[in-house]
mmCIF file of C-alpha atoms in Angstrom:
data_model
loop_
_atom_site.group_PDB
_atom_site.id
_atom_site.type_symbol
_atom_site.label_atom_id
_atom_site.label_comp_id
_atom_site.label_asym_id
_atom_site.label_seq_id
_atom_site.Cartn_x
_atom_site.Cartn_y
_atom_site.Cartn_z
ATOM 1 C CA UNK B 1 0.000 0.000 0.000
ATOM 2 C CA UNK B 2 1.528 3.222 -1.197
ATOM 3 C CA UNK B 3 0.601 5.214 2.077
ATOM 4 C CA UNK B 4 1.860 2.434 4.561
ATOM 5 C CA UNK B 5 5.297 3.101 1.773
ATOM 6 C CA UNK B 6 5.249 6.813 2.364
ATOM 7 C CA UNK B 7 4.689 6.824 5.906
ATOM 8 C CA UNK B 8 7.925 4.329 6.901
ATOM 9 C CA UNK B 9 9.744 6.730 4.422
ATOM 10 C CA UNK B 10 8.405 10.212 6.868
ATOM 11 C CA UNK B 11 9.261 7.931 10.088
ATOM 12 C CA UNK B 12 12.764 7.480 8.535
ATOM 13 C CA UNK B 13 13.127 10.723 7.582
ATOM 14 C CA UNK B 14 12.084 12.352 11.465
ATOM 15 C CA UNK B 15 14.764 9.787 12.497
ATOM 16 C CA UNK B 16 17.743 10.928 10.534
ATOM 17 C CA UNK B 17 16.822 14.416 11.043
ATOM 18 C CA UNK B 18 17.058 13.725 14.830
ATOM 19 C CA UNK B 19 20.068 11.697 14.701
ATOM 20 C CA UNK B 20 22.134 14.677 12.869
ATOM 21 C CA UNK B 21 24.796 15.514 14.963
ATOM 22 C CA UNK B 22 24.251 19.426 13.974
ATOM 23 C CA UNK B 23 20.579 19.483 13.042
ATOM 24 C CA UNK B 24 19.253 23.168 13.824
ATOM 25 C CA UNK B 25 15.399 23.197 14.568
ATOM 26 C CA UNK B 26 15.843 19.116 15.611
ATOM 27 C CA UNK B 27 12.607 18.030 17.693
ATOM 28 C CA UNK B 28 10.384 20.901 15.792
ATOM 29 C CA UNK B 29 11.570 19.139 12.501
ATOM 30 C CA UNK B 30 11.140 15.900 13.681
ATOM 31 C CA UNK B 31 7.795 16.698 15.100
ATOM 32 C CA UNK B 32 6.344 17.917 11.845
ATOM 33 C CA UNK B 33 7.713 14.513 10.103
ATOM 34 C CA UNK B 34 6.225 12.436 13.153
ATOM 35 C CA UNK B 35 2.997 13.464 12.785
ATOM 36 C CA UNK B 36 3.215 12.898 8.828
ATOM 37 C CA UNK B 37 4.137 9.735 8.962
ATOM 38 C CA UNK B 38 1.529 8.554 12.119
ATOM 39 C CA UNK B 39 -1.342 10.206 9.625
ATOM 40 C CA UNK B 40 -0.550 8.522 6.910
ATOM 41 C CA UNK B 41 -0.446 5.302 8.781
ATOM 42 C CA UNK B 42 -3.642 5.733 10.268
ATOM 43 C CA UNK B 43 -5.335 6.553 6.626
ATOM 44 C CA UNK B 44 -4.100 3.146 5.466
ATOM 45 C CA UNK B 45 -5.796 1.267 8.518
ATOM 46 C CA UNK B 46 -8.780 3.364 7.845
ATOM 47 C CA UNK B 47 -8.729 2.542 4.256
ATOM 48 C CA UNK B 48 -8.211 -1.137 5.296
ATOM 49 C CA UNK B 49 -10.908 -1.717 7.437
ATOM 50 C CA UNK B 50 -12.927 -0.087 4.126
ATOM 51 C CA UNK B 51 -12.243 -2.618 2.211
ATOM 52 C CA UNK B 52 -9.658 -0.122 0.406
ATOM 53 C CA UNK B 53 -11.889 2.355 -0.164
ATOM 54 C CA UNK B 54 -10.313 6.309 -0.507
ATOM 55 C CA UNK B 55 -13.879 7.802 0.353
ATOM 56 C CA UNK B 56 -13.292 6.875 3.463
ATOM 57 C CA UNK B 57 -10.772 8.917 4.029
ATOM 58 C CA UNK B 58 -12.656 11.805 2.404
ATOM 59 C CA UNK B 59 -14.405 15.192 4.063
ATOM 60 C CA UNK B 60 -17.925 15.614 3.335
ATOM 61 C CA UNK B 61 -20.280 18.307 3.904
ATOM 62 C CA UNK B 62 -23.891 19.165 3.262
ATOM 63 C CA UNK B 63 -24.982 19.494 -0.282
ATOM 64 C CA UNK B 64 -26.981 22.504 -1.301
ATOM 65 C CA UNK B 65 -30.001 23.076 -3.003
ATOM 66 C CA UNK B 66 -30.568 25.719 -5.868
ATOM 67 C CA UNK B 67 -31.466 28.078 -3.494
ATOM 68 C CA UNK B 68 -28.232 27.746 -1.559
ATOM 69 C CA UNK B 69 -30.398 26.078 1.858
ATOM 70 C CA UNK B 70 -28.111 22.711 2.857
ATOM 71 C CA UNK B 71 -30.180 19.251 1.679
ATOM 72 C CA UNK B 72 -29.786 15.813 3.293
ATOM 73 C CA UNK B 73 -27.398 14.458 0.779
ATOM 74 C CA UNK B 74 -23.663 15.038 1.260
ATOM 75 C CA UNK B 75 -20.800 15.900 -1.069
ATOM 76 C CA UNK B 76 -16.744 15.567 -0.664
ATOM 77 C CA UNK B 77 -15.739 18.940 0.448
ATOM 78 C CA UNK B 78 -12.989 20.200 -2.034
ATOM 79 C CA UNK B 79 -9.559 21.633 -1.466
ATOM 80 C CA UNK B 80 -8.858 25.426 -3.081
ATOM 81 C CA UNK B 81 -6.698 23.470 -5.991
ATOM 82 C CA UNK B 82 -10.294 21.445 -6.102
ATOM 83 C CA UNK B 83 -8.853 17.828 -5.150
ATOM 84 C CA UNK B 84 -10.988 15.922 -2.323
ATOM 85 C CA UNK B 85 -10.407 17.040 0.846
ATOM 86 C CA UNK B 86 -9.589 14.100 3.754
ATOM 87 C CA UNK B 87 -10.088 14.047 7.213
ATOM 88 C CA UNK B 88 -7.920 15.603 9.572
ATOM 89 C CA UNK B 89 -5.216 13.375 12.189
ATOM 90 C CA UNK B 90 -7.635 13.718 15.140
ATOM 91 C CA UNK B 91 -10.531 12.606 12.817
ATOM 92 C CA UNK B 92 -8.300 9.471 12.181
ATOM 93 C CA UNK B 93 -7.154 8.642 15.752
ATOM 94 C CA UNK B 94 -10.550 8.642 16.839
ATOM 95 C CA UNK B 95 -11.488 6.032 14.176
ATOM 96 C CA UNK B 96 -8.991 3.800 14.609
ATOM 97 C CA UNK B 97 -9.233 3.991 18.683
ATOM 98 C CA UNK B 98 -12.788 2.946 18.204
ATOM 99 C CA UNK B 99 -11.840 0.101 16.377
ATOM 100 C CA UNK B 100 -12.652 -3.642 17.776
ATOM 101 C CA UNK B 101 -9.532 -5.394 17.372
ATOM 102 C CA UNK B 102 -5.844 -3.537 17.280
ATOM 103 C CA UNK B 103 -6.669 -0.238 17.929
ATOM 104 C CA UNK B 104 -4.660 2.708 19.579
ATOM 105 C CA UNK B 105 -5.198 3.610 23.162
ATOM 106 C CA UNK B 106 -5.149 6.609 24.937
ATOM 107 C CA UNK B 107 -1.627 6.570 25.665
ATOM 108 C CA UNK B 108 -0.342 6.771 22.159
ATOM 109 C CA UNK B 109 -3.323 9.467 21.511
ATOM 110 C CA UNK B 110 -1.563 11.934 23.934
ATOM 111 C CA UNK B 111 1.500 11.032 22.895
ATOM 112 C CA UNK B 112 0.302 12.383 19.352
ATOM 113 C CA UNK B 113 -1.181 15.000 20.852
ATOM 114 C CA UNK B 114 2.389 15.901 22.401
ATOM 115 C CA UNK B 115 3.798 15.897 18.797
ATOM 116 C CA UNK B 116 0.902 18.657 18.190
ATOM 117 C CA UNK B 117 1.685 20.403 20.425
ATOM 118 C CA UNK B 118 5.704 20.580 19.799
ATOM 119 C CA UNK B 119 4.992 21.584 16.504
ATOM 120 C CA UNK B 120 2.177 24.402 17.118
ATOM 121 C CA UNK B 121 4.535 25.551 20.039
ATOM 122 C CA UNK B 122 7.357 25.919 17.564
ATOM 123 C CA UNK B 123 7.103 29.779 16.926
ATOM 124 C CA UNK B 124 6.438 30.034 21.212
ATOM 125 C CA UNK B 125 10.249 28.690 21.997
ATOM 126 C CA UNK B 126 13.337 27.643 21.175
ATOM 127 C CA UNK B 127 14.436 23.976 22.352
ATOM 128 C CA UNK B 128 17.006 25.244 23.842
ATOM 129 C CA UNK B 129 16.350 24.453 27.863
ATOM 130 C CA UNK B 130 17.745 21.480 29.045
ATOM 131 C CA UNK B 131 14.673 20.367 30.930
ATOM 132 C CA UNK B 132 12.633 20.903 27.693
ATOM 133 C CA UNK B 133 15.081 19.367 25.683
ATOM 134 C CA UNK B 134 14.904 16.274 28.104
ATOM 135 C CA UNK B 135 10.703 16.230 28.024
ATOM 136 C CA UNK B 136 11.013 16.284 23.798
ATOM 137 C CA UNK B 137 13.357 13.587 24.075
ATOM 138 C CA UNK B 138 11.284 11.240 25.898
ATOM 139 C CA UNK B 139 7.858 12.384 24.192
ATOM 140 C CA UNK B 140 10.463 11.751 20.431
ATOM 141 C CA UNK B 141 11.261 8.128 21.653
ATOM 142 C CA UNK B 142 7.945 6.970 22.817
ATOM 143 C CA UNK B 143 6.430 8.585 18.938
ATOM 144 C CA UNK B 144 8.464 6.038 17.183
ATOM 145 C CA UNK B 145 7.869 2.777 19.923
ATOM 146 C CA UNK B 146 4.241 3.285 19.174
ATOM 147 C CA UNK B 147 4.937 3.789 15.381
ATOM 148 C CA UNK B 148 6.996 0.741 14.979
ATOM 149 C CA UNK B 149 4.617 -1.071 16.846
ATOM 150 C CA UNK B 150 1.710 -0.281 15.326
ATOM 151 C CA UNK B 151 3.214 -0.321 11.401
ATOM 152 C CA UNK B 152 4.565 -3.944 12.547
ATOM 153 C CA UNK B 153 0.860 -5.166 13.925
ATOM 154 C CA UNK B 154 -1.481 -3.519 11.252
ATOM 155 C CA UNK B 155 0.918 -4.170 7.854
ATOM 156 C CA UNK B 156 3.982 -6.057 8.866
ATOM 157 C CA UNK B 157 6.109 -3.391 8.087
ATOM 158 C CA UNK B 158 9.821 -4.583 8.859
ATOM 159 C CA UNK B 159 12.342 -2.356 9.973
ATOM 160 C CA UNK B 160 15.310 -5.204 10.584
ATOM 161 C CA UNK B 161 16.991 -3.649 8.091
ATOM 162 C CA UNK B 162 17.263 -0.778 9.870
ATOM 163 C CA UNK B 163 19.039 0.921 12.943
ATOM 164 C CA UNK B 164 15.752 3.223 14.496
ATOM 165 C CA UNK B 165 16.578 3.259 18.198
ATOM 166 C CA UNK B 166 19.306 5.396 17.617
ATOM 167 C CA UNK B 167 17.693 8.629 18.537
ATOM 168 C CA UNK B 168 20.617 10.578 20.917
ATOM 169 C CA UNK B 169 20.963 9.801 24.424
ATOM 170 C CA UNK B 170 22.810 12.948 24.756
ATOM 171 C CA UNK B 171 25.876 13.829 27.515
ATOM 172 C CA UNK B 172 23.645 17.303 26.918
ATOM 173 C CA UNK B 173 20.404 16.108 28.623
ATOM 174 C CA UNK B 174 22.783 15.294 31.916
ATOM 175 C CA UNK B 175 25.585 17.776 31.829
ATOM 176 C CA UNK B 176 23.225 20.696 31.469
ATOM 177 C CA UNK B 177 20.592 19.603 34.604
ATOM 178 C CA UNK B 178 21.696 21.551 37.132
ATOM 179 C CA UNK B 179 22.318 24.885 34.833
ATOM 180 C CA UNK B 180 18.334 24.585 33.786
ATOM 181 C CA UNK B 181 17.045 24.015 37.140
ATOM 182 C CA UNK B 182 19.514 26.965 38.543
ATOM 183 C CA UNK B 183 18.002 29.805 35.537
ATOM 184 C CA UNK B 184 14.403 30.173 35.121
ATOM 185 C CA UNK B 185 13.256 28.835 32.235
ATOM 186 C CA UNK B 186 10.585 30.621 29.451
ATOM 187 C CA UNK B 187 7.285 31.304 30.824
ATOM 188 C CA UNK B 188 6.376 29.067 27.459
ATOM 189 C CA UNK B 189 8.571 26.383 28.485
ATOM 190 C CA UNK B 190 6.837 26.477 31.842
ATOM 191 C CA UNK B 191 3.894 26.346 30.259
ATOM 192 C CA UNK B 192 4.384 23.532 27.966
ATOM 193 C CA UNK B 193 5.923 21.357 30.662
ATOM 194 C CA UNK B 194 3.323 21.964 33.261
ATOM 195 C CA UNK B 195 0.584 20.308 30.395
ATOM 196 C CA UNK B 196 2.524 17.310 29.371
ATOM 197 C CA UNK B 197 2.833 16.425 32.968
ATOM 198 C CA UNK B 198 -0.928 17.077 33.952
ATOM 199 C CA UNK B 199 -1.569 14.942 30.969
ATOM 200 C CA UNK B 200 0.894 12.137 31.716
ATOM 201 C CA UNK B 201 -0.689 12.418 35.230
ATOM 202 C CA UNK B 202 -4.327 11.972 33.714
ATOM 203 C CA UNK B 203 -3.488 8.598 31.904
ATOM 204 C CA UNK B 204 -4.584 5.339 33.790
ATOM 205 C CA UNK B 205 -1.715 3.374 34.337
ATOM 206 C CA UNK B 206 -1.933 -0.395 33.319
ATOM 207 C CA UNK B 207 -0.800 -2.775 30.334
ATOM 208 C CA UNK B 208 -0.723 -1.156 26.908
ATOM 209 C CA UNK B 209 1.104 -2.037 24.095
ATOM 210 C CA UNK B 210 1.327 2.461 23.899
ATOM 211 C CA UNK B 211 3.279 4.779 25.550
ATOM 212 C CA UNK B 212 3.285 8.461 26.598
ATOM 213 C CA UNK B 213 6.628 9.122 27.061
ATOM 214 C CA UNK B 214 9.571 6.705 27.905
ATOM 215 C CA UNK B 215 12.016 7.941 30.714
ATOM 216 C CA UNK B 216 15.355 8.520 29.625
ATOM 217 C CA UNK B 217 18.436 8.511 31.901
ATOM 218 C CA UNK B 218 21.627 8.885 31.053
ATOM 219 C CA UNK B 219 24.453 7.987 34.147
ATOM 220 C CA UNK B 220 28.397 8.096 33.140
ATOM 221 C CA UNK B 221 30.227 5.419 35.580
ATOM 222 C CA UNK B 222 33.982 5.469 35.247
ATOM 223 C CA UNK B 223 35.032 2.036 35.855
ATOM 224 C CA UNK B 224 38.018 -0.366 35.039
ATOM 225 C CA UNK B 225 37.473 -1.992 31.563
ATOM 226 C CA UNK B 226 37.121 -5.298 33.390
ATOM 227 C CA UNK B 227 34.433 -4.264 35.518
ATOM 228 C CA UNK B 228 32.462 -2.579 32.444
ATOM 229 C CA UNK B 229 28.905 -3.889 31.883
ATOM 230 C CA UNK B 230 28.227 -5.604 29.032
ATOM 231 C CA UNK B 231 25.381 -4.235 26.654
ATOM 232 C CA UNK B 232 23.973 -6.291 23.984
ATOM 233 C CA UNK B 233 21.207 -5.072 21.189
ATOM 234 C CA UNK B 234 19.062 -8.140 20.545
ATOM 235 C CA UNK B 235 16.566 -8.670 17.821
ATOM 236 C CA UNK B 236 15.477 -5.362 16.334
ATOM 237 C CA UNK B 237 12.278 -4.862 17.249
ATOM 238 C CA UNK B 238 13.164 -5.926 21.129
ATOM 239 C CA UNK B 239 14.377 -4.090 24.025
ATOM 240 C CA UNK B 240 17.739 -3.337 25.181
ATOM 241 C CA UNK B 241 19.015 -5.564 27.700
ATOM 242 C CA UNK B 242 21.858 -4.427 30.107
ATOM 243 C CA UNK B 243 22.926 -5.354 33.537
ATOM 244 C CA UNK B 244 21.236 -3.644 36.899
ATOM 245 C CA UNK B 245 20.844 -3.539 40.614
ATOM 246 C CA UNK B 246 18.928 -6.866 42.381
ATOM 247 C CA UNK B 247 16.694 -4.507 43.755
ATOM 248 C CA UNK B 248 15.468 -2.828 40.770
ATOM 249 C CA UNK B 249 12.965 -4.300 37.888
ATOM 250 C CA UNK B 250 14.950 -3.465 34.666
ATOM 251 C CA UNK B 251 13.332 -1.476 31.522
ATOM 252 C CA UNK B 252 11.037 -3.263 29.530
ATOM 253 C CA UNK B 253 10.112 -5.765 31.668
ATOM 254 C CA UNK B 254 6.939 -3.724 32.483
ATOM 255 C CA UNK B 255 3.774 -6.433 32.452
ATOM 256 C CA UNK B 256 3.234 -8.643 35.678
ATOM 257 C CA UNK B 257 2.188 -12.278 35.446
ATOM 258 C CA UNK B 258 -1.440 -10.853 35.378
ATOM 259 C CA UNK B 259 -1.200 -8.123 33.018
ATOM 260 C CA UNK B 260 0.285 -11.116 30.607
ATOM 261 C CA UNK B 261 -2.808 -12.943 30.784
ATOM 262 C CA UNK B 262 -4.969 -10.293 30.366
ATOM 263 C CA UNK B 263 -3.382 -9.368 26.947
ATOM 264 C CA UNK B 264 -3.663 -12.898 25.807
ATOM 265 C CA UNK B 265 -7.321 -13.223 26.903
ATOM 266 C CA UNK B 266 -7.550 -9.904 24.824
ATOM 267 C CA UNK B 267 -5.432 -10.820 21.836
ATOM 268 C CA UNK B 268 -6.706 -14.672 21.574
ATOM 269 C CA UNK B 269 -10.173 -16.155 20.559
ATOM 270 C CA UNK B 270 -9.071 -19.367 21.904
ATOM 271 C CA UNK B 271 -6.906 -19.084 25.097
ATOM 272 C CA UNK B 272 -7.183 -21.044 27.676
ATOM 273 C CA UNK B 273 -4.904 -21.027 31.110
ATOM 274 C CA UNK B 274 -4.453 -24.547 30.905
ATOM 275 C CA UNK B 275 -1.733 -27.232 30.565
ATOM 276 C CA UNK B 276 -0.783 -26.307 26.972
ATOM 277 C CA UNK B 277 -0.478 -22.306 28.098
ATOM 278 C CA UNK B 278 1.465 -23.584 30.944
ATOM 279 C CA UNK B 279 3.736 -25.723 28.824
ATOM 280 C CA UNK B 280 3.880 -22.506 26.418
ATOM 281 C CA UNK B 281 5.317 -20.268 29.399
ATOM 282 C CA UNK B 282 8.296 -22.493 30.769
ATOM 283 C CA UNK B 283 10.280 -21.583 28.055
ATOM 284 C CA UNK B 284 9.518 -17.827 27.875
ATOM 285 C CA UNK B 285 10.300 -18.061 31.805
ATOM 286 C CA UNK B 286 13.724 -19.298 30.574
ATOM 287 C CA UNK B 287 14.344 -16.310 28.119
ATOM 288 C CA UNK B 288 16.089 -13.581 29.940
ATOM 289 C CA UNK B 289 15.186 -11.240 27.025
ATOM 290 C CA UNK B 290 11.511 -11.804 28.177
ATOM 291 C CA UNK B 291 11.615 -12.994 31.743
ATOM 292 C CA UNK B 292 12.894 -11.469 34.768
ATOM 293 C CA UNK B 293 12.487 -12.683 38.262
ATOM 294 C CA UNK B 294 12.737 -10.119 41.143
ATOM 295 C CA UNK B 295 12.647 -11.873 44.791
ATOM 296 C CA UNK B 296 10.058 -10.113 47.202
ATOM 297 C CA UNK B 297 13.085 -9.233 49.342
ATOM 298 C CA UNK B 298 15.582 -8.376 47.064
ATOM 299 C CA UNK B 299 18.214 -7.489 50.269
ATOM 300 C CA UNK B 300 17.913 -10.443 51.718
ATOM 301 C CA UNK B 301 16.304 -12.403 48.930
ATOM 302 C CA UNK B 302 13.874 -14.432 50.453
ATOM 303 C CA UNK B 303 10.633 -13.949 50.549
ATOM 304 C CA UNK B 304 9.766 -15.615 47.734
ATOM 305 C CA UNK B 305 10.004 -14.494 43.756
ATOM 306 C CA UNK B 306 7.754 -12.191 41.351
ATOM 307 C CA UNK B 307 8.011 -12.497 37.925
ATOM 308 C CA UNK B 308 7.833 -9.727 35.332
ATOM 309 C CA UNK B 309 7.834 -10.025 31.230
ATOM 310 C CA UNK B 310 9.039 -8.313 28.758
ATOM 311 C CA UNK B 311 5.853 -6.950 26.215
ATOM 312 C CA UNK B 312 7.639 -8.896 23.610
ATOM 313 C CA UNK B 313 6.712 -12.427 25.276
ATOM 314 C CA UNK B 314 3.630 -11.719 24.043
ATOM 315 C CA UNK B 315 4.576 -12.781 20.462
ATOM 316 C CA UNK B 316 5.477 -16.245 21.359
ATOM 317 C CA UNK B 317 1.929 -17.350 21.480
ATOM 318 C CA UNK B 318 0.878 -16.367 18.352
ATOM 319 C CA UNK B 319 1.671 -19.903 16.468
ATOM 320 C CA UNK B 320 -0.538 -21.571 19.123
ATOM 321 C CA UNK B 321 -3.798 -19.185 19.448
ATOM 322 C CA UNK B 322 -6.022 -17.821 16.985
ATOM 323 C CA UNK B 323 -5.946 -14.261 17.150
ATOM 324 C CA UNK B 324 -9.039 -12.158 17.180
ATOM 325 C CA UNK B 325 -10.077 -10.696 13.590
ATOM 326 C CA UNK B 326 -7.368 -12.634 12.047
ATOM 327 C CA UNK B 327 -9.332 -13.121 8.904
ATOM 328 C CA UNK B 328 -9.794 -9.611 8.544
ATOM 329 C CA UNK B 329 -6.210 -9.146 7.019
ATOM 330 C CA UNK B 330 -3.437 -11.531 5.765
ATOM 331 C CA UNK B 331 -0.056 -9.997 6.352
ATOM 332 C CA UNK B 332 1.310 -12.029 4.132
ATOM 333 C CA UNK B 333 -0.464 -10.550 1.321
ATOM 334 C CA UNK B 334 0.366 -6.847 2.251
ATOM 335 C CA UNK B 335 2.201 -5.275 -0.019
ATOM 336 C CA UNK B 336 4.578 -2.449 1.659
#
């Protein structure tokens, strides 16, 4: 599908115009790109679930009579070049929200809503305040975890071929901390950063495959190169996996036994929590990519152990359960 085509290609482009070492104008730029590619993505599941129809993605508006009075009958409203006129991003989020099966949450709405509002706020200030910097940052990295997942669950768009995590984590967002907190920043920049927390605050908290924002902190530990902890990237559309403190529940690993199950109830026609889900989990409780074990007393680890999973384990189960609406779409057929 040609828009599925041109929105990877706006994603891409936000990316590489973040990654720029020099890029003036960075998170406005990447903002406008963002929200590009996110519309055109949700046009293409709108057009999907119309059978491929464009008039669904078109504006209409009352047609009038002879005598210039609006009649009952619509037409497509028309652009001042005279092409169709389509409906607008929030028009499309709220379609595809309302959808039965796969749809976005209101999570990845407000985080959309963020990119809005970094672009419209564009002429108001100048990204130049560390703690402003630091909010884009996390609001950029979240837009293109819900992108990826959604391209990858809707069309099976791949981006293995591709490095798209690479957005900075920046020496600036830590080194320059203490110097924002110490000036008073914008009355803008107060402004915008008062909002996206009263809205981050507003969200229910709970399993989603959606985020807000991701937190991003960035610690430099000088150590002896023997004592260094090893990093490893592993597949490309999974988390980063690095060493941490007992005591702590590392990144990623955000869904509890229960929130697991309640996906899977949600995702599957057919599951069951019975001897063959059982027999599905021991090796997913094996995986340290997906697993992670966290005793009740970490100190003096007893206590007994809770487990948390990586959103990814969710994947495993999809040879084994028939997921809901799957006849709706074969991704095997998609063309990209």
């Amino acid at each position: 599908m040609l828009l599925v085509s041109k929105s990877r290609a706006a994603c891409l482009s936000a990316i590489e115009t973040y990654n720029r070492a020099s890029s003036l104008y960075r998170e406005e730029t990447f903002a406008i790109l963002m929200i590009n590619a996110w519309e055109l993505l949700l046009k293409a599941r709108i057009m999907r679930e119309n059978g491929g129809k464009v008039s669904s993605l078109h504006e209409f508006k009352p047609r009038k009579r002879k005598d210039g009075s609006p009649s009952k009958f619509r037409e497509v409203k028309l652009t001042r070049s005279g092409a169709p006129m389509t409906i607008g991003l929030e028009r499309c989020c709220n379609l595809v929200a309302s959808f039965p099966q796969d749809k976005i949450d209101k999570h990845c709405i407000a985080n959309i809503e963020a990119l809005l509002e970094i672009r419209d706020s564009a002429t108001h200030f100048i990204a130049t305040d560390a703690l402003l910097r630091k909010a884009l940052t996390e609001i950029s990295l979240a837009s293109v975890k819900n992108y990826v997942t959604a391209a990858q669950k809707w069309f099976s768009v791949s981006f293995s071929d591709l490095n798209i995590a690479s957005i900075p984590i920046s020496f600036d967002l830590d080194q320059r901390e203490v110097e924002a907190i110490a000036k008073k920043s914008p009355d803008a920049v107060v402004k915008f950063l008062a909002h996206m927390q009263k809205v981050d605050a507003s969200l229910v908290k709970g399993p989603s495959d959606f985020n807000f924002t991701v937190r991003v902190d960035f610690d430099l530990i000088k150590k002896k190169d023997g004592a260094a902890l090893q990093a490893s990237i592993v597949r490309s559309d999974a988390d980063i996996t690095v060493a941490i403190e007992g005591d702590k529940v590392p990144p990623g690993f955000s869904w509890t036994y229960d929130d697991l199950v309640a996906k899977l109830k949600e995702r599957y026609d057919d599951f069951k929590q019975n001897t063959k889900f059982h027999n599905l989990m021991k090796p997913i409780k094996l995986d340290k990519k997906l697993h992670y074990e966290r005793y009740l007393d970490p100190e003096r680890k007893k206590g007994g152990k809770k487990s948390f999973f990586n959103p990814n384990a969710i994947k495993e189960f999809d040879a084994h359960y028939q997921r809901k609406g799957a006849t709706l779409f074969d991704p095997e057929n998609a063309i990209i």
